[in-house]
């Protein structure tokens, strides 16, 4: 029997409300009859499947399916769409009560499929994807036309062979990549896993796990699917996990199980658990899970009871995470296979297109229009010509003018001229981008030795877009700053203190420290303040077993602020020792004090605060709270709120991050009311987050303010120089942060975002849309009064809300007139809206966004170029970005050097492809006039095919696209103004496009008419008095074209290495060998016997060599003159400093596949960046 691909579980609605009255005997008998019927069904099904492979693993799946079908419980739901939630049976155990309405729902098995193709669909699916491209589809149509054309002018192989080559190369590349994905999938899917079945552990393959299975995981193992934790080896029902593979966070996280199942530590015990889990359908959010567990139990009298417990992210163990410091856990599989959160996140694909790619698509359409015009013109002229001449007697009878004959002529000319479209453009461009992205990752100047993190390219399709950035949107915390928090100052009951040597010192009005205070000198208000700091957090304490007894524990937290405050308390003499069960323990004066943790009110972006409810040793119930002043101070009813607010502003002006500290005493009645509200909100299946946040906000009212804290987050190295350099390069820098305005403004000044002398404009604290409109109008008037005034705009989140809703254009105009813009107190979605506002402006500028946290993901995905920083807030930004590196200062090199090179190479490559095809195929158009529109081909068919495949599309241009350096790195770094020369797609503008193609048309005139007139009339070029025919003329013209277009690329090359020389000369040698070989033998199979010995006849004449020399010089003369003009007076005069041939090698970093580490290699062409920055430039700015 085949293994089933899906396991069928159940989905239940909410239980019907009971009126509490006793059940009638009829109801009891009916339920007993139903249970007996279900038992008989189970026995019958299990007997039918005793010999099923993998035993109970598949038998239970079959049983659940048949049980649902034969009991007819789900008939009412058949044919309905998938519900918003799912219900699964834990361990596939039937609940003792069927009062819930259950519907069957098919869930996928646990097979992971990251591959794109299978052996059966690879060819059709890959071909379908490739022929969606304009060029590929175009040549497919041309090939089909040639096959069915009655009298095709050239062999169908001239179109089909290049198409087959391009499609085959792409298919082999994609097929090999998919083969590697298949191997990785098989390795994961066939890993052994253990399932608890009928009181024993059964080993199965990971792919055979189904929803509802009880999975057993041991220490240091990864979780095979998304599990709800049921029990663990820990007495408190907790476990430690690391999620480095999911979000990059290396700190250990504590997860817990529900109280009703934490005591089930044996296989027999967990197998006897009778429970169901209701949860939301799969989503990609790693930090969100809404569900509830229904635990069924039966007492001695046979009455069943059901207990509901809320399930949240703390109960969820995700695939990709790993169990640490815990002997084992039991979990119930809720999401399997492609529905796990890890799989859903891996499905994200970027839909971004570079500026160059958009231009190329436009140019392809232009050439298609030109092609249709040329073919139509030839058809019209042919019919006019044939109707005005005396038809020769030796030709077949003249064809009448009808639709069929006109279409035949149109398609014939279309076949002759179709090579104006560069078929190999896409495949060459893909290879160039793929290999070029390696230099980005290998650049040691962008390698952070401290964290051992190299640069990374997630999307090579956007390499050249790094050279087009006009607006940069950056986060502040962790991007401009280190995100390494250090406690500096605090305010307690209206008095300011600073930390000096592990003690608090009161600050006087003159900002001088007074006598330090020891812990024994703390007032009750100070002790209450420290009490909140040491208990109000979600810190995990990790104690190294090999550490000394007196060595302090290590704090791990997802919030650097919490860690900084806990470490400050430890220096002050109050050490948090950790959480043991429901007890939070800290040590003060060598005495361990234990508080009972009742509830944790988690932080969320709406409330901007977090709280804990604890019971102290005296039995008092306290709510301890910390958060933003904008949230807490309006809820304060006691304490020195005015002084606290003043001190918060002072801290912010000093560049410190601030938090307000408050507490509140609760009575037993208030606690019970709070618990009821929390339980109702946490067990809700619809809008749970909103209801929980609303319940938290109700509890965090009527607070007593204790004070505030000031934590320092220092700038990263090189931030000032980087921002100054980017501004000189013409890139406008906007800072988007969630911090309060004063802190953000101070950081903007210190990092050079706001320069000295800038006039600050404020669009803050707007109360309504009308006020916001008036303020924007006044600010615009103020700017326009002085055109030379440099302005810096500060906007807060509330004002931005009004401005984006009704005054988008006015806001965009105001921001575009400012030199620097700072947006503070922003939500993540507002960051994305600001990026969208700019990128959708009238000029459609190219935007880049850089950040390090999950709150930056939205703006990173919205911008054309998304850049992630390997920060201390996880790896969400890195995973969703296009490029990533460890430090903000690397952005300067990424844009000014790599971006400049990438764009220059790709732009030249694109122009060259269109130019070379114009120069090659336009002589065919001229020949159509001279051949009286006969449809005769000027070139031999194999020459047509080889031109676009081998002679002009691989070695020379591909090597150019990988290694060309028109200017050395030091010049690009020291003179950021060079970046301005390439923005706005300057190297691929319509002017550049027309210039290159006019040169191509000029060369086509030289190639055809030069050859034509030098060989007319019946010129004798051999000593044997033999004249050249039309085939000799075509070969001679072909030779000149190959030489000229490759020398044209040589004129554009500034960086000559042995690889460049090898590619050029090997192309010439290969070309000569090819034409000599092809002309040495008659080709009866292809019918091209007329080319036999033609090349030898041409090359055997001295006149031919003279013609090749003269026509090559004449063809390239305008290029030489234009280049001389540009280098002397034109735009290229800034690039006079060329890189020398003997440029120093750069030490780059390359991945070692075997050891998964990095090794140093010597590689061209990246030179090392000078360690000295341009200090004069920074000082002047």
JSON list of C-alpha atoms in Angstrom, two decimals, residues 529-598:
[
{"chain": "A", "resi": 529, "resn": "UNK", "atom": "CA", "xyz": [12.57, 52.02, 41.40]},
{"chain": "A", "resi": 530, "resn": "UNK", "atom": "CA", "xyz": [15.25, 49.30, 41.46]},
{"chain": "A", "resi": 531, "resn": "UNK", "atom": "CA", "xyz": [12.56, 46.71, 42.20]},
{"chain": "A", "resi": 532, "resn": "UNK", "atom": "CA", "xyz": [10.89, 47.51, 38.86]},
{"chain": "A", "resi": 533, "resn": "UNK", "atom": "CA", "xyz": [14.21, 47.39, 36.98]},
{"chain": "A", "resi": 534, "resn": "UNK", "atom": "CA", "xyz": [15.20, 44.00, 38.38]},
{"chain": "A", "resi": 535, "resn": "UNK", "atom": "CA", "xyz": [11.80, 42.32, 37.90]},
{"chain": "A", "resi": 536, "resn": "UNK", "atom": "CA", "xyz": [10.01, 43.95, 34.94]},
{"chain": "A", "resi": 537, "resn": "UNK", "atom": "CA", "xyz": [11.61, 42.15, 32.01]},
{"chain": "A", "resi": 538, "resn": "UNK", "atom": "CA", "xyz": [11.74, 38.85, 30.09]},
{"chain": "A", "resi": 539, "resn": "UNK", "atom": "CA", "xyz": [15.44, 38.11, 30.58]},
{"chain": "A", "resi": 540, "resn": "UNK", "atom": "CA", "xyz": [16.82, 34.58, 30.50]},
{"chain": "A", "resi": 541, "resn": "UNK", "atom": "CA", "xyz": [19.69, 33.85, 32.89]},
{"chain": "A", "resi": 542, "resn": "UNK", "atom": "CA", "xyz": [22.34, 31.48, 31.62]},
{"chain": "A", "resi": 543, "resn": "UNK", "atom": "CA", "xyz": [24.90, 30.14, 34.07]},
{"chain": "A", "resi": 544, "resn": "UNK", "atom": "CA", "xyz": [27.90, 28.39, 32.61]},
{"chain": "A", "resi": 545, "resn": "UNK", "atom": "CA", "xyz": [28.34, 25.06, 34.46]},
{"chain": "A", "resi": 546, "resn": "UNK", "atom": "CA", "xyz": [32.13, 25.46, 34.30]},
{"chain": "A", "resi": 547, "resn": "UNK", "atom": "CA", "xyz": [32.02, 29.01, 35.73]},
{"chain": "A", "resi": 548, "resn": "UNK", "atom": "CA", "xyz": [33.16, 29.85, 39.24]},
{"chain": "A", "resi": 549, "resn": "UNK", "atom": "CA", "xyz": [30.63, 30.22, 42.01]},
{"chain": "A", "resi": 550, "resn": "UNK", "atom": "CA", "xyz": [31.23, 33.96, 42.35]},
{"chain": "A", "resi": 551, "resn": "UNK", "atom": "CA", "xyz": [31.10, 34.61, 38.62]},
{"chain": "A", "resi": 552, "resn": "UNK", "atom": "CA", "xyz": [27.99, 36.64, 37.69]},
{"chain": "A", "resi": 553, "resn": "UNK", "atom": "CA", "xyz": [25.38, 35.00, 35.47]},
{"chain": "A", "resi": 554, "resn": "UNK", "atom": "CA", "xyz": [24.98, 35.89, 31.81]},
{"chain": "A", "resi": 555, "resn": "UNK", "atom": "CA", "xyz": [21.83, 37.74, 30.82]},
{"chain": "A", "resi": 556, "resn": "UNK", "atom": "CA", "xyz": [20.17, 36.99, 27.48]},
{"chain": "A", "resi": 557, "resn": "UNK", "atom": "CA", "xyz": [17.33, 39.08, 26.14]},
{"chain": "A", "resi": 558, "resn": "UNK", "atom": "CA", "xyz": [15.85, 40.08, 22.81]},
{"chain": "A", "resi": 559, "resn": "UNK", "atom": "CA", "xyz": [15.76, 43.69, 24.09]},
{"chain": "A", "resi": 560, "resn": "UNK", "atom": "CA", "xyz": [19.17, 45.33, 24.64]},
{"chain": "A", "resi": 561, "resn": "UNK", "atom": "CA", "xyz": [17.50, 47.92, 26.90]},
{"chain": "A", "resi": 562, "resn": "UNK", "atom": "CA", "xyz": [16.32, 45.24, 29.34]},
{"chain": "A", "resi": 563, "resn": "UNK", "atom": "CA", "xyz": [19.76, 43.68, 29.44]},
{"chain": "A", "resi": 564, "resn": "UNK", "atom": "CA", "xyz": [21.41, 47.05, 30.09]},
{"chain": "A", "resi": 565, "resn": "UNK", "atom": "CA", "xyz": [19.05, 47.82, 32.99]},
{"chain": "A", "resi": 566, "resn": "UNK", "atom": "CA", "xyz": [19.50, 44.37, 34.57]},
{"chain": "A", "resi": 567, "resn": "UNK", "atom": "CA", "xyz": [23.28, 44.67, 34.33]},
{"chain": "A", "resi": 568, "resn": "UNK", "atom": "CA", "xyz": [23.07, 48.15, 35.89]},
{"chain": "A", "resi": 569, "resn": "UNK", "atom": "CA", "xyz": [21.10, 46.68, 38.81]},
{"chain": "A", "resi": 570, "resn": "UNK", "atom": "CA", "xyz": [23.78, 44.03, 39.24]},
{"chain": "A", "resi": 571, "resn": "UNK", "atom": "CA", "xyz": [26.48, 46.69, 39.43]},
{"chain": "A", "resi": 572, "resn": "UNK", "atom": "CA", "xyz": [24.39, 48.55, 42.00]},
{"chain": "A", "resi": 573, "resn": "UNK", "atom": "CA", "xyz": [24.21, 45.44, 44.18]},
{"chain": "A", "resi": 574, "resn": "UNK", "atom": "CA", "xyz": [20.86, 43.93, 43.15]},
{"chain": "A", "resi": 575, "resn": "UNK", "atom": "CA", "xyz": [21.45, 40.79, 41.06]},
{"chain": "A", "resi": 576, "resn": "UNK", "atom": "CA", "xyz": [18.68, 39.03, 39.20]},
{"chain": "A", "resi": 577, "resn": "UNK", "atom": "CA", "xyz": [19.26, 35.27, 39.55]},
{"chain": "A", "resi": 578, "resn": "UNK", "atom": "CA", "xyz": [16.57, 34.00, 37.21]},
{"chain": "A", "resi": 579, "resn": "UNK", "atom": "CA", "xyz": [13.05, 32.59, 37.11]},
{"chain": "A", "resi": 580, "resn": "UNK", "atom": "CA", "xyz": [12.34, 29.23, 38.67]},
{"chain": "A", "resi": 581, "resn": "UNK", "atom": "CA", "xyz": [8.85, 28.13, 37.91]},
{"chain": "A", "resi": 582, "resn": "UNK", "atom": "CA", "xyz": [6.60, 30.95, 39.06]},
{"chain": "A", "resi": 583, "resn": "UNK", "atom": "CA", "xyz": [9.30, 32.54, 41.19]},
{"chain": "A", "resi": 584, "resn": "UNK", "atom": "CA", "xyz": [11.51, 35.47, 40.18]},
{"chain": "A", "resi": 585, "resn": "UNK", "atom": "CA", "xyz": [14.58, 35.52, 42.41]},
{"chain": "A", "resi": 586, "resn": "UNK", "atom": "CA", "xyz": [17.08, 38.31, 42.95]},
{"chain": "A", "resi": 587, "resn": "UNK", "atom": "CA", "xyz": [19.86, 38.80, 45.45]},
{"chain": "A", "resi": 588, "resn": "UNK", "atom": "CA", "xyz": [20.39, 41.91, 47.52]},
{"chain": "A", "resi": 589, "resn": "UNK", "atom": "CA", "xyz": [22.92, 42.21, 50.34]},
{"chain": "A", "resi": 590, "resn": "UNK", "atom": "CA", "xyz": [23.71, 38.48, 50.08]},
{"chain": "A", "resi": 591, "resn": "UNK", "atom": "CA", "xyz": [20.06, 37.63, 50.63]},
{"chain": "A", "resi": 592, "resn": "UNK", "atom": "CA", "xyz": [17.92, 35.89, 48.01]},
{"chain": "A", "resi": 593, "resn": "UNK", "atom": "CA", "xyz": [14.45, 37.38, 47.68]},
{"chain": "A", "resi": 594, "resn": "UNK", "atom": "CA", "xyz": [11.69, 35.58, 45.82]},
{"chain": "A", "resi": 595, "resn": "UNK", "atom": "CA", "xyz": [8.69, 37.19, 44.15]},
{"chain": "A", "resi": 596, "resn": "UNK", "atom": "CA", "xyz": [5.88, 35.13, 42.70]},
{"chain": "A", "resi": 597, "resn": "UNK", "atom": "CA", "xyz": [5.28, 35.96, 39.05]},
{"chain": "A", "resi": 598, "resn": "UNK", "atom": "CA", "xyz": [1.55, 36.07, 38.37]}
]
